[in-house]
Backbone as JSON, one array per atom type, in Angstrom:
{
  "sequence": "MSKVLLIDDDVELVDMLKEYLEQEKFEVNVAYDGEAGAAEALTGQYAIAVLDVMMPRLNGVDTLRRIRAKSSMPVVMLTAKGDDTDRIIGLELGADDYVPKPCSPREIAARIRAILRRASAENNEQSPYSPLAVGALSMWPEQRRATWNGKPLELTSSEFNLLEVLARNAGKPVSKQHLSEQGLGRPLARFDRNIDVHLSSIRQKIAALGSDKSCIQTVYRLGYQFIKE",
  "N": [[-70.93, 58.32, -182.61], [-72.03, 55.69, -180.52], [-74.52, 55.16, -178.09], [-74.55, 53.41, -175.24], [-76.32, 51.46, -172.78], [-75.72, 50.13, -169.68], [-77.09, 47.71, -167.61], [-76.9, 46.51, -164.67], [-76.2, 45.1, -161.51], [-73.63, 44.52, -160.46], [-71.11, 46.04, -159.41], [-68.35, 46.1, -159.85], [-67.91, 44.63, -162.19], [-69.42, 46.32, -163.94], [-68.1, 48.69, -163.9], [-65.73, 47.89, -165.08], [-66.6, 47.07, -167.68], [-67.67, 49.57, -168.53], [-65.45, 51.2, -168.69], [-63.88, 49.82, -170.59], [-65.58, 49.96, -172.92], [-65.74, 52.71, -173.27], [-63.26, 53.24, -174.04], [-63.35, 52.03, -176.53], [-64.7, 53.84, -177.96], [-67.46, 54.16, -177.38], [-70.39, 55.62, -176.06], [-71.28, 55.57, -172.68], [-73.82, 54.79, -170.3], [-75.0, 53.9, -167.01], [-77.16, 51.82, -165.02], [-78.13, 50.48, -161.96], [-80.0, 48.8, -161.13], [-83.13, 46.89, -162.0], [-85.47, 48.43, -162.05], [-84.63, 51.21, -162.35], [-83.1, 50.84, -164.7], [-84.98, 50.02, -166.67], [-86.62, 52.24, -166.78], [-84.64, 54.14, -167.67], [-83.85, 53.03, -170.09], [-86.2, 53.4, -171.64], [-86.19, 56.02, -172.28], [-85.34, 56.66, -174.73], [-82.74, 57.36, -175.53], [-80.76, 55.71, -176.15], [-78.76, 53.47, -178.15], [-78.5, 50.8, -177.71], [-78.89, 48.28, -175.18], [-77.23, 46.63, -172.44], [-78.11, 43.97, -170.5], [-78.35, 42.52, -167.28], [-79.39, 39.4, -165.99], [-79.81, 38.64, -163.19], [-80.73, 40.7, -160.77], [-81.49, 43.23, -158.23], [-84.7, 44.47, -157.03], [-85.95, 44.64, -159.6], [-85.86, 41.98, -161.7], [-83.79, 40.75, -164.49], [-85.24, 39.47, -166.48], [-87.86, 40.54, -166.11], [-87.41, 43.22, -166.35], [-86.62, 43.25, -169.05], [-89.11, 42.55, -170.25], [-90.56, 44.68, -169.49], [-89.29, 46.8, -170.95], [-89.61, 45.8, -173.58], [-92.41, 46.04, -173.77], [-92.73, 48.61, -174.65], [-90.83, 49.45, -176.42], [-88.47, 48.56, -179.15], [-85.82, 48.53, -178.94], [-82.46, 47.36, -179.42], [-81.31, 44.68, -177.3], [-78.91, 43.2, -175.25], [-78.53, 40.3, -173.47], [-77.07, 39.32, -170.17], [-76.33, 36.32, -168.89], [-76.29, 33.67, -166.41], [-73.55, 31.27, -166.65], [-74.29, 28.43, -168.6], [-76.97, 28.44, -167.82], [-79.64, 27.6, -169.34], [-82.41, 28.14, -169.12], [-82.88, 30.88, -168.44], [-81.74, 32.04, -170.59], [-83.18, 31.18, -172.79], [-85.84, 32.01, -172.11], [-85.22, 34.79, -172.14], [-84.74, 35.24, -174.83], [-87.17, 34.52, -176.02], [-88.73, 36.57, -175.08], [-87.75, 38.71, -176.44], [-85.07, 39.41, -176.46], [-82.08, 40.33, -178.21], [-79.51, 39.06, -178.24], [-77.3, 37.03, -176.25], [-74.93, 36.83, -173.61], [-72.99, 34.54, -171.96], [-72.14, 34.7, -168.31], [-69.01, 34.1, -166.62], [-67.83, 36.86, -168.57], [-65.9, 38.63, -171.14], [-64.97, 42.04, -171.56], [-64.29, 42.53, -174.22], [-65.61, 40.61, -175.76], [-68.31, 41.35, -175.33], [-68.4, 43.95, -176.38], [-67.81, 43.22, -179.05], [-70.2, 41.79, -179.67], [-72.08, 43.86, -179.37], [-71.2, 45.67, -181.42], [-71.72, 44.05, -183.62], [-74.49, 43.8, -183.73], [-75.34, 46.67, -183.89], [-73.99, 47.28, -186.21], [-75.22, 45.81, -188.21], [-77.79, 46.78, -188.17], [-77.32, 49.48, -188.96], [-76.39, 49.01, -191.53], [-78.65, 48.11, -192.67], [-80.27, 50.28, -192.49], [-79.22, 51.92, -194.43], [-79.66, 50.68, -196.88], [-81.93, 50.55, -198.54], [-84.35, 52.45, -200.51], [-86.83, 54.54, -198.76], [-89.2, 54.6, -200.06], [-89.43, 52.11, -201.27], [-90.53, 49.41, -200.38], [-89.65, 46.06, -199.0], [-91.53, 43.51, -200.25], [-93.39, 40.66, -199.69], [-95.83, 38.57, -200.29], [-98.26, 38.88, -197.71], [-96.42, 40.31, -196.2], [-94.64, 43.31, -195.46], [-91.7, 45.15, -195.6], [-89.74, 47.7, -194.31], [-86.54, 48.25, -194.48], [-84.73, 50.53, -193.85], [-86.24, 51.97, -192.1], [-86.62, 50.24, -190.07], [-89.07, 48.86, -189.88], [-92.03, 47.04, -190.07], [-94.91, 45.39, -191.62], [-97.8, 43.42, -191.55], [-100.23, 42.27, -193.64], [-100.98, 44.9, -193.72], [-101.0, 45.6, -190.95], [-99.09, 46.85, -188.15], [-96.22, 45.12, -187.42], [-94.44, 44.2, -184.72], [-91.13, 43.91, -184.14], [-88.27, 42.62, -182.7], [-84.78, 43.76, -182.91], [-83.04, 41.76, -183.82], [-85.08, 39.85, -184.67], [-86.16, 41.31, -186.71], [-84.02, 41.46, -188.47], [-83.58, 38.58, -189.18], [-85.95, 37.93, -190.19], [-86.06, 39.49, -192.51], [-83.77, 38.47, -193.95], [-84.87, 36.05, -194.64], [-87.17, 36.79, -196.04], [-85.96, 38.13, -198.35], [-85.06, 35.93, -199.53], [-87.23, 34.45, -200.27], [-89.18, 31.58, -200.93], [-86.97, 29.86, -201.13], [-84.85, 27.65, -199.49], [-83.09, 28.69, -196.53], [-80.02, 28.26, -194.85], [-79.25, 27.66, -191.42], [-76.75, 28.39, -190.72], [-76.27, 30.61, -192.53], [-78.26, 32.34, -191.89], [-77.51, 32.97, -189.26], [-75.1, 34.24, -189.66], [-75.86, 36.43, -191.46], [-78.18, 37.48, -190.26], [-77.67, 37.72, -187.38], [-75.09, 38.46, -187.25], [-72.92, 36.88, -186.73], [-70.96, 33.8, -186.67], [-72.62, 30.62, -186.71], [-72.95, 28.96, -183.62], [-72.01, 25.78, -182.02], [-74.83, 23.86, -181.04], [-76.38, 26.05, -180.76], [-79.36, 27.68, -180.27], [-80.47, 29.99, -180.65], [-81.65, 31.1, -183.13], [-83.85, 29.46, -183.74], [-85.52, 30.09, -181.6], [-85.85, 32.77, -181.9], [-87.21, 32.74, -184.45], [-89.5, 31.32, -183.68], [-90.79, 33.14, -182.07], [-91.21, 35.21, -184.0], [-93.23, 33.81, -185.66], [-95.23, 33.55, -183.82], [-95.93, 36.21, -183.43], [-96.78, 36.97, -185.98], [-98.95, 35.26, -186.27], [-100.52, 36.3, -184.29], [-101.6, 38.46, -185.6], [-103.56, 37.64, -187.22], [-102.86, 35.65, -189.14], [-103.63, 32.38, -190.3], [-101.88, 30.37, -190.98], [-98.39, 29.23, -191.03], [-95.94, 31.23, -192.4], [-93.35, 30.75, -192.27], [-91.43, 28.09, -192.76], [-89.98, 25.05, -191.48], [-87.35, 23.55, -193.02], [-86.26, 20.31, -193.41], [-83.0, 19.51, -192.31], [-81.94, 21.44, -193.76], [-82.64, 24.11, -193.1], [-84.52, 27.03, -192.81], [-87.48, 28.33, -194.53], [-89.15, 31.0, -196.14], [-92.44, 31.12, -197.16], [-93.75, 31.91, -200.23], [-96.84, 33.46, -200.82]],
  "CA": [[-70.68, 57.64, -181.22], [-73.34, 55.06, -180.17], [-74.81, 55.31, -176.7], [-74.92, 52.14, -174.56], [-76.89, 51.53, -171.42], [-75.46, 48.92, -168.98], [-78.01, 47.59, -166.51], [-76.25, 45.37, -163.78], [-75.84, 45.53, -160.06], [-72.3, 44.11, -160.19], [-70.41, 47.46, -159.7], [-67.03, 45.87, -160.38], [-68.08, 44.29, -163.62], [-69.9, 47.35, -164.67], [-66.96, 49.71, -164.0], [-64.77, 47.43, -166.12], [-67.12, 47.16, -168.96], [-67.83, 50.94, -168.99], [-64.18, 51.73, -168.97], [-63.48, 49.19, -171.93], [-66.47, 50.39, -173.99], [-65.46, 53.99, -173.53], [-61.98, 53.22, -174.76], [-63.73, 51.69, -177.77], [-65.5, 54.97, -178.5], [-68.89, 54.21, -177.13], [-70.79, 56.48, -174.84], [-71.93, 54.65, -171.9], [-74.4, 55.21, -168.95], [-75.11, 52.77, -166.0], [-78.28, 51.67, -164.07], [-77.63, 49.34, -161.04], [-81.2, 47.8, -160.9], [-84.05, 46.84, -163.06], [-86.46, 49.68, -162.02], [-83.91, 52.3, -162.83], [-82.67, 50.41, -165.92], [-86.09, 49.98, -167.59], [-86.94, 53.68, -166.9], [-83.73, 54.8, -168.46], [-83.98, 52.51, -171.47], [-87.32, 53.92, -172.38], [-85.97, 57.51, -172.45], [-85.08, 56.63, -176.19], [-81.47, 57.95, -175.79], [-79.78, 54.63, -176.39], [-78.75, 52.58, -179.44], [-78.54, 49.41, -177.34], [-78.82, 47.96, -173.84], [-76.74, 45.38, -172.0], [-78.82, 43.79, -169.28], [-77.99, 41.32, -166.45], [-80.53, 38.66, -165.57], [-79.99, 38.63, -161.8], [-80.61, 41.94, -160.2], [-82.49, 43.69, -157.27], [-85.83, 45.45, -157.41], [-86.69, 44.05, -160.79], [-84.92, 41.1, -162.33], [-83.55, 41.09, -165.91], [-86.32, 39.09, -167.29], [-89.04, 41.46, -165.93], [-86.93, 44.42, -166.92], [-86.73, 43.15, -170.53], [-90.51, 42.52, -170.47], [-91.09, 46.12, -169.41], [-88.7, 47.5, -172.11], [-90.38, 45.25, -174.81], [-93.81, 46.55, -173.9], [-92.87, 49.97, -175.19], [-89.66, 49.6, -177.24], [-87.9, 47.45, -179.78], [-84.29, 48.84, -178.92], [-81.7, 46.05, -179.24], [-80.88, 44.32, -175.95], [-77.95, 41.91, -175.12], [-78.6, 39.75, -172.02], [-76.06, 38.58, -169.58], [-76.92, 35.17, -168.29], [-75.21, 32.74, -165.69], [-73.02, 30.27, -167.54], [-74.96, 27.14, -168.45], [-78.44, 28.52, -167.48], [-80.46, 27.72, -170.63], [-83.78, 28.59, -168.93], [-82.89, 32.39, -168.48], [-81.45, 32.38, -172.05], [-84.43, 30.98, -173.64], [-87.02, 33.02, -171.83], [-84.83, 36.14, -172.56], [-84.83, 35.31, -176.26], [-88.54, 34.46, -176.2], [-89.35, 37.84, -174.62], [-87.42, 39.65, -177.3], [-83.61, 39.77, -176.39], [-81.38, 40.21, -179.52], [-78.46, 38.26, -178.15], [-76.98, 36.79, -174.82], [-73.66, 36.57, -173.4], [-72.9, 34.02, -170.63], [-71.01, 35.17, -167.47], [-68.26, 35.34, -166.8], [-67.57, 37.23, -169.96], [-65.0, 39.59, -171.37], [-65.57, 43.16, -172.19], [-63.98, 42.49, -175.69], [-66.73, 39.87, -176.35], [-69.56, 42.16, -175.29], [-68.09, 44.97, -177.46], [-68.04, 42.63, -180.41], [-71.65, 41.54, -179.89], [-72.79, 45.13, -179.56], [-70.92, 46.18, -182.75], [-72.36, 43.16, -184.66], [-76.09, 44.25, -183.89], [-75.41, 47.97, -184.39], [-73.54, 47.36, -187.75], [-76.33, 45.25, -189.12], [-79.01, 47.84, -188.2], [-76.81, 50.55, -189.74], [-76.35, 48.68, -192.85], [-80.01, 48.0, -193.23], [-80.88, 51.63, -192.58], [-78.81, 52.63, -195.72], [-79.67, 49.85, -197.97], [-83.11, 50.65, -199.41], [-85.24, 53.68, -200.33], [-88.02, 54.45, -197.93], [-90.39, 54.41, -200.88], [-89.52, 50.91, -201.95], [-90.53, 48.39, -199.26], [-89.47, 44.76, -199.42], [-92.88, 43.09, -200.04], [-93.57, 39.34, -200.04], [-97.2, 38.23, -199.82], [-98.78, 39.76, -196.8], [-95.38, 40.95, -195.35], [-93.95, 44.41, -196.16], [-90.64, 45.58, -194.61], [-88.92, 49.0, -194.77], [-85.29, 48.17, -193.65], [-84.2, 51.71, -193.4], [-86.88, 52.56, -191.03], [-86.83, 49.2, -189.15], [-90.5, 48.91, -189.7], [-92.62, 45.93, -190.89], [-96.35, 45.21, -191.43], [-98.47, 42.13, -191.96], [-101.61, 42.71, -194.17], [-101.2, 46.34, -193.25], [-100.95, 45.92, -189.47], [-97.76, 46.91, -187.69], [-95.5, 43.84, -186.94], [-93.47, 44.67, -183.91], [-90.11, 42.87, -184.08], [-86.97, 43.07, -182.13], [-83.66, 44.06, -184.04], [-82.55, 40.48, -184.43], [-86.16, 39.3, -185.28], [-86.38, 41.89, -187.95], [-82.93, 40.97, -189.34], [-83.7, 37.22, -189.57], [-87.06, 37.89, -191.18], [-85.51, 40.17, -193.75], [-83.0, 37.56, -194.77], [-85.83, 34.95, -195.18], [-88.06, 37.41, -197.0], [-85.23, 38.32, -199.41], [-84.85, 34.58, -200.24], [-88.46, 33.84, -200.29], [-89.23, 30.49, -201.8], [-85.64, 29.14, -201.07], [-84.35, 27.35, -198.04], [-81.92, 29.37, -195.98], [-79.42, 27.49, -193.77], [-79.14, 28.41, -190.12], [-75.39, 29.29, -190.75], [-76.41, 31.82, -193.28], [-79.15, 33.23, -191.08], [-76.72, 33.5, -188.16], [-74.13, 35.29, -190.11], [-76.51, 37.62, -192.03], [-79.08, 38.09, -189.44], [-77.17, 37.95, -186.18], [-73.85, 39.14, -187.44], [-71.88, 36.04, -186.16], [-71.07, 32.39, -187.13], [-73.53, 29.71, -185.88], [-72.14, 28.17, -182.77], [-72.57, 24.46, -181.95], [-75.87, 23.76, -180.05], [-76.93, 27.43, -180.58], [-80.72, 27.67, -180.59], [-81.02, 31.35, -180.9], [-82.37, 31.3, -184.43], [-85.07, 28.76, -183.5], [-86.32, 30.83, -180.59], [-86.21, 34.04, -182.57], [-88.23, 32.5, -185.5], [-90.77, 30.97, -183.17], [-91.44, 34.45, -181.75], [-91.83, 35.78, -185.2], [-94.4, 33.05, -186.03], [-96.35, 33.85, -182.95], [-96.36, 37.59, -183.74], [-97.65, 36.96, -187.3], [-100.31, 34.45, -185.99], [-101.32, 37.26, -183.61], [-102.12, 39.49, -186.58], [-104.64, 36.98, -187.98], [-102.53, 34.66, -190.08], [-104.01, 31.05, -189.93], [-100.85, 29.36, -191.39], [-97.1, 29.74, -190.92], [-95.19, 31.54, -193.6], [-91.96, 30.23, -192.11], [-91.38, 26.63, -192.56], [-88.61, 24.28, -191.26], [-86.87, 22.67, -194.03], [-85.36, 19.27, -192.76], [-81.54, 19.5, -192.59], [-81.49, 22.69, -194.58], [-82.82, 25.39, -192.42], [-85.82, 27.54, -192.9], [-87.86, 28.94, -195.87], [-90.28, 31.81, -196.21], [-93.17, 30.62, -198.18], [-94.53, 32.82, -201.02], [-98.32, 33.16, -200.92]],
  "C": [[-72.1, 56.94, -180.86], [-73.34, 54.89, -178.65], [-75.32, 53.91, -176.18], [-75.35, 52.22, -173.18], [-76.57, 50.28, -170.78], [-76.46, 49.02, -167.74], [-77.44, 46.32, -165.7], [-75.83, 45.99, -162.45], [-74.46, 45.18, -159.62], [-71.4, 45.31, -160.56], [-69.03, 47.15, -160.29], [-67.07, 45.6, -161.82], [-68.44, 45.56, -164.47], [-68.81, 48.47, -164.97], [-65.97, 49.22, -165.15], [-65.32, 47.51, -167.49], [-67.33, 48.63, -169.46], [-66.41, 51.44, -169.44], [-63.73, 51.17, -170.37], [-64.25, 49.93, -173.05], [-66.21, 51.85, -174.26], [-64.14, 54.1, -174.34], [-62.33, 52.81, -176.22], [-64.67, 52.69, -178.49], [-67.04, 54.91, -178.36], [-69.08, 55.17, -175.95], [-71.58, 55.63, -173.96], [-72.54, 55.25, -170.61], [-74.79, 53.87, -168.24], [-76.46, 52.91, -165.3], [-77.93, 50.47, -163.31], [-78.78, 48.51, -160.59], [-82.15, 47.75, -161.98], [-85.03, 47.97, -163.15], [-85.85, 50.84, -162.81], [-83.62, 52.05, -164.32], [-83.74, 50.47, -166.97], [-86.53, 51.49, -167.84], [-85.95, 54.43, -167.85], [-83.65, 54.39, -169.89], [-85.01, 53.15, -172.3], [-87.33, 55.39, -172.54], [-85.79, 57.68, -173.93], [-83.66, 57.33, -176.51], [-80.48, 56.91, -176.2], [-79.97, 53.95, -177.57], [-78.98, 51.18, -178.9], [-78.51, 49.35, -175.88], [-78.13, 46.68, -173.46], [-77.38, 45.06, -170.72], [-78.6, 42.45, -168.58], [-79.34, 40.62, -166.07], [-80.76, 38.89, -164.0], [-79.71, 40.04, -161.2], [-81.65, 42.17, -159.14], [-83.57, 44.39, -157.81], [-86.71, 44.8, -158.51], [-85.65, 43.21, -161.57], [-84.75, 41.5, -163.75], [-84.64, 40.72, -166.75], [-87.52, 39.98, -167.34], [-88.61, 42.84, -166.42], [-87.04, 44.42, -168.45], [-88.25, 43.19, -170.92], [-91.1, 43.87, -170.49], [-90.61, 47.03, -170.48], [-89.48, 47.07, -173.38], [-91.81, 45.72, -174.94], [-93.9, 47.88, -174.59], [-91.63, 50.26, -176.32], [-89.08, 48.46, -177.96], [-86.28, 47.66, -179.88], [-83.56, 47.5, -178.73], [-81.28, 45.91, -177.74], [-80.08, 43.1, -175.95], [-78.17, 41.53, -173.61], [-77.35, 39.1, -171.46], [-76.65, 37.48, -168.68], [-75.78, 34.4, -167.46], [-74.88, 31.57, -166.68], [-73.78, 28.91, -167.31], [-76.48, 27.26, -168.16], [-79.21, 28.78, -168.76], [-81.82, 28.38, -170.37], [-83.78, 30.13, -169.06], [-82.63, 32.8, -169.89], [-82.51, 32.21, -172.86], [-85.65, 31.81, -173.42], [-86.57, 34.45, -172.36], [-85.08, 36.31, -174.06], [-86.35, 35.31, -176.71], [-89.15, 35.88, -175.89], [-88.72, 38.97, -175.6], [-85.83, 40.12, -177.2], [-82.97, 39.43, -177.71], [-80.27, 39.23, -179.35], [-78.28, 38.05, -176.57], [-75.47, 36.5, -174.81], [-73.57, 35.85, -171.96], [-71.81, 34.59, -169.75], [-70.23, 33.85, -166.98], [-67.86, 35.59, -168.17], [-66.56, 38.42, -169.94], [-65.5, 40.79, -171.94], [-65.35, 43.24, -173.79], [-65.21, 41.78, -176.32], [-68.1, 40.6, -176.44], [-69.44, 43.25, -176.21], [-68.29, 44.43, -178.86], [-69.49, 42.26, -180.71], [-72.47, 42.85, -180.19], [-72.5, 45.75, -181.04], [-71.63, 45.32, -183.87], [-73.85, 43.62, -184.86], [-76.13, 45.61, -184.39], [-74.99, 48.02, -185.93], [-74.5, 46.85, -188.55], [-77.44, 46.27, -189.23], [-78.63, 49.0, -189.03], [-76.84, 50.27, -191.11], [-77.76, 48.58, -193.53], [-80.65, 49.41, -193.34], [-80.53, 52.31, -193.9], [-78.9, 51.81, -196.93], [-80.84, 50.07, -199.0], [-83.85, 52.1, -199.32], [-86.41, 53.59, -199.45], [-89.33, 54.27, -198.6], [-90.44, 53.05, -201.56], [-89.45, 49.76, -200.92], [-90.19, 46.94, -199.94], [-90.85, 44.06, -199.17], [-92.81, 41.52, -200.66], [-94.85, 38.9, -199.5], [-97.8, 39.17, -198.88], [-97.7, 40.64, -196.07], [-94.77, 42.12, -196.25], [-92.94, 44.93, -195.08], [-89.96, 46.92, -195.16], [-87.64, 48.97, -193.93], [-84.72, 49.39, -193.06], [-84.93, 52.35, -192.25], [-87.17, 51.5, -189.84], [-88.28, 48.89, -188.96], [-91.05, 47.73, -190.61], [-94.15, 45.89, -190.62], [-96.82, 43.85, -192.03], [-99.95, 42.41, -192.33], [-101.96, 44.13, -193.61], [-101.09, 46.68, -191.85], [-99.6, 45.87, -189.01], [-97.36, 45.56, -187.05], [-94.42, 44.33, -186.06], [-92.52, 43.53, -183.57], [-88.96, 43.59, -183.32], [-85.91, 43.31, -183.21], [-83.34, 42.74, -184.6], [-83.79, 39.74, -185.14], [-86.28, 39.99, -186.63], [-85.28, 41.49, -188.96], [-83.12, 39.69, -190.06], [-84.93, 37.12, -190.62], [-86.78, 38.53, -192.55], [-84.74, 39.24, -194.57], [-83.91, 36.48, -195.39], [-86.77, 35.61, -196.34], [-87.16, 37.71, -198.37], [-84.87, 37.03, -200.27], [-86.04, 33.82, -200.17], [-88.62, 32.73, -201.37], [-88.05, 29.54, -201.89], [-85.29, 28.85, -199.71], [-83.11, 28.17, -197.69], [-81.25, 28.63, -194.87], [-79.31, 28.37, -192.49], [-77.77, 29.14, -189.97], [-75.45, 30.54, -191.35], [-77.26, 32.81, -192.43], [-78.37, 33.78, -189.88], [-75.86, 34.58, -188.6], [-74.79, 36.62, -190.63], [-77.38, 38.23, -191.02], [-78.63, 38.57, -187.96], [-75.75, 38.52, -186.12], [-72.63, 38.17, -186.78], [-72.01, 34.62, -186.7], [-71.99, 31.58, -186.11], [-72.58, 28.89, -184.88], [-72.94, 26.73, -182.54], [-73.66, 24.48, -180.8], [-76.55, 25.06, -179.87], [-78.37, 27.36, -181.15], [-81.32, 28.97, -180.74], [-82.07, 31.56, -182.02], [-83.7, 30.6, -184.2], [-85.95, 29.48, -182.64], [-86.82, 32.14, -181.26], [-87.39, 33.72, -183.56], [-89.49, 32.05, -184.96], [-91.46, 32.13, -182.76], [-91.95, 35.07, -182.94], [-93.22, 35.14, -185.63], [-95.48, 33.5, -185.13], [-96.87, 35.33, -183.18], [-97.2, 37.66, -184.99], [-98.91, 36.32, -187.03], [-101.25, 35.48, -185.13], [-102.05, 38.27, -184.32], [-103.19, 38.95, -187.46], [-104.2, 35.9, -188.95], [-102.85, 33.2, -189.61], [-102.91, 30.06, -190.39], [-99.41, 30.08, -191.2], [-96.51, 29.98, -192.25], [-93.74, 31.23, -193.6], [-91.94, 28.83, -191.89], [-89.99, 26.12, -192.37], [-88.44, 23.42, -192.41], [-85.84, 21.6, -193.41], [-84.0, 19.27, -193.27], [-81.04, 20.52, -193.5], [-81.59, 23.92, -193.86], [-84.28, 25.88, -192.42], [-86.13, 28.31, -194.11], [-89.08, 29.81, -195.58], [-91.1, 31.5, -197.32], [-93.91, 31.85, -199.0], [-95.98, 32.56, -201.11], [-98.79, 33.48, -202.25]]
}
């Protein structure tokens, strides 16, 4: 049973989501404001959090920032329909996915399952003694751990998945459709820029570890490519 944390001040929506997720065999706990939600998320008890952007005491963006300062647990954000600003800021801060409101419990359950299924598959795929190594990058999928030139590379769950797909195909262009299916667990939607934002974040994190050039290149009309050094 996977434990889910819902962080949202909309009592009616939370009750509906909690009831549905429990019927789907998830264990669910609830926090009704950002302060309580961040504290609960950082207890380490949860497989994933679902976080609303608009909340009292501490909004969703600041709550995510507080979580990301100490944890890489998967986070799905709930944003107002059509509000690209909140969505992009959330992704840049390390959200793994987003769902625009109004949303159905079924869709949220599907997004949660996709993220957790991908993480579980990676955990069982490789021996802990056999890292995936390409140039300065080393990844241990079963531990969800990565380093760059021996320094810890702190990635969100979705960032880790996308970088792993690129690393396994190093030297070859990978389409955004393939990245979305293999890295995010869902088909690429029209006008979806999640992958672009996630990869921009990865580039920034690698640069912060001392890399003076981007190992991830955009390939015109094809997608992205991890450059072998």
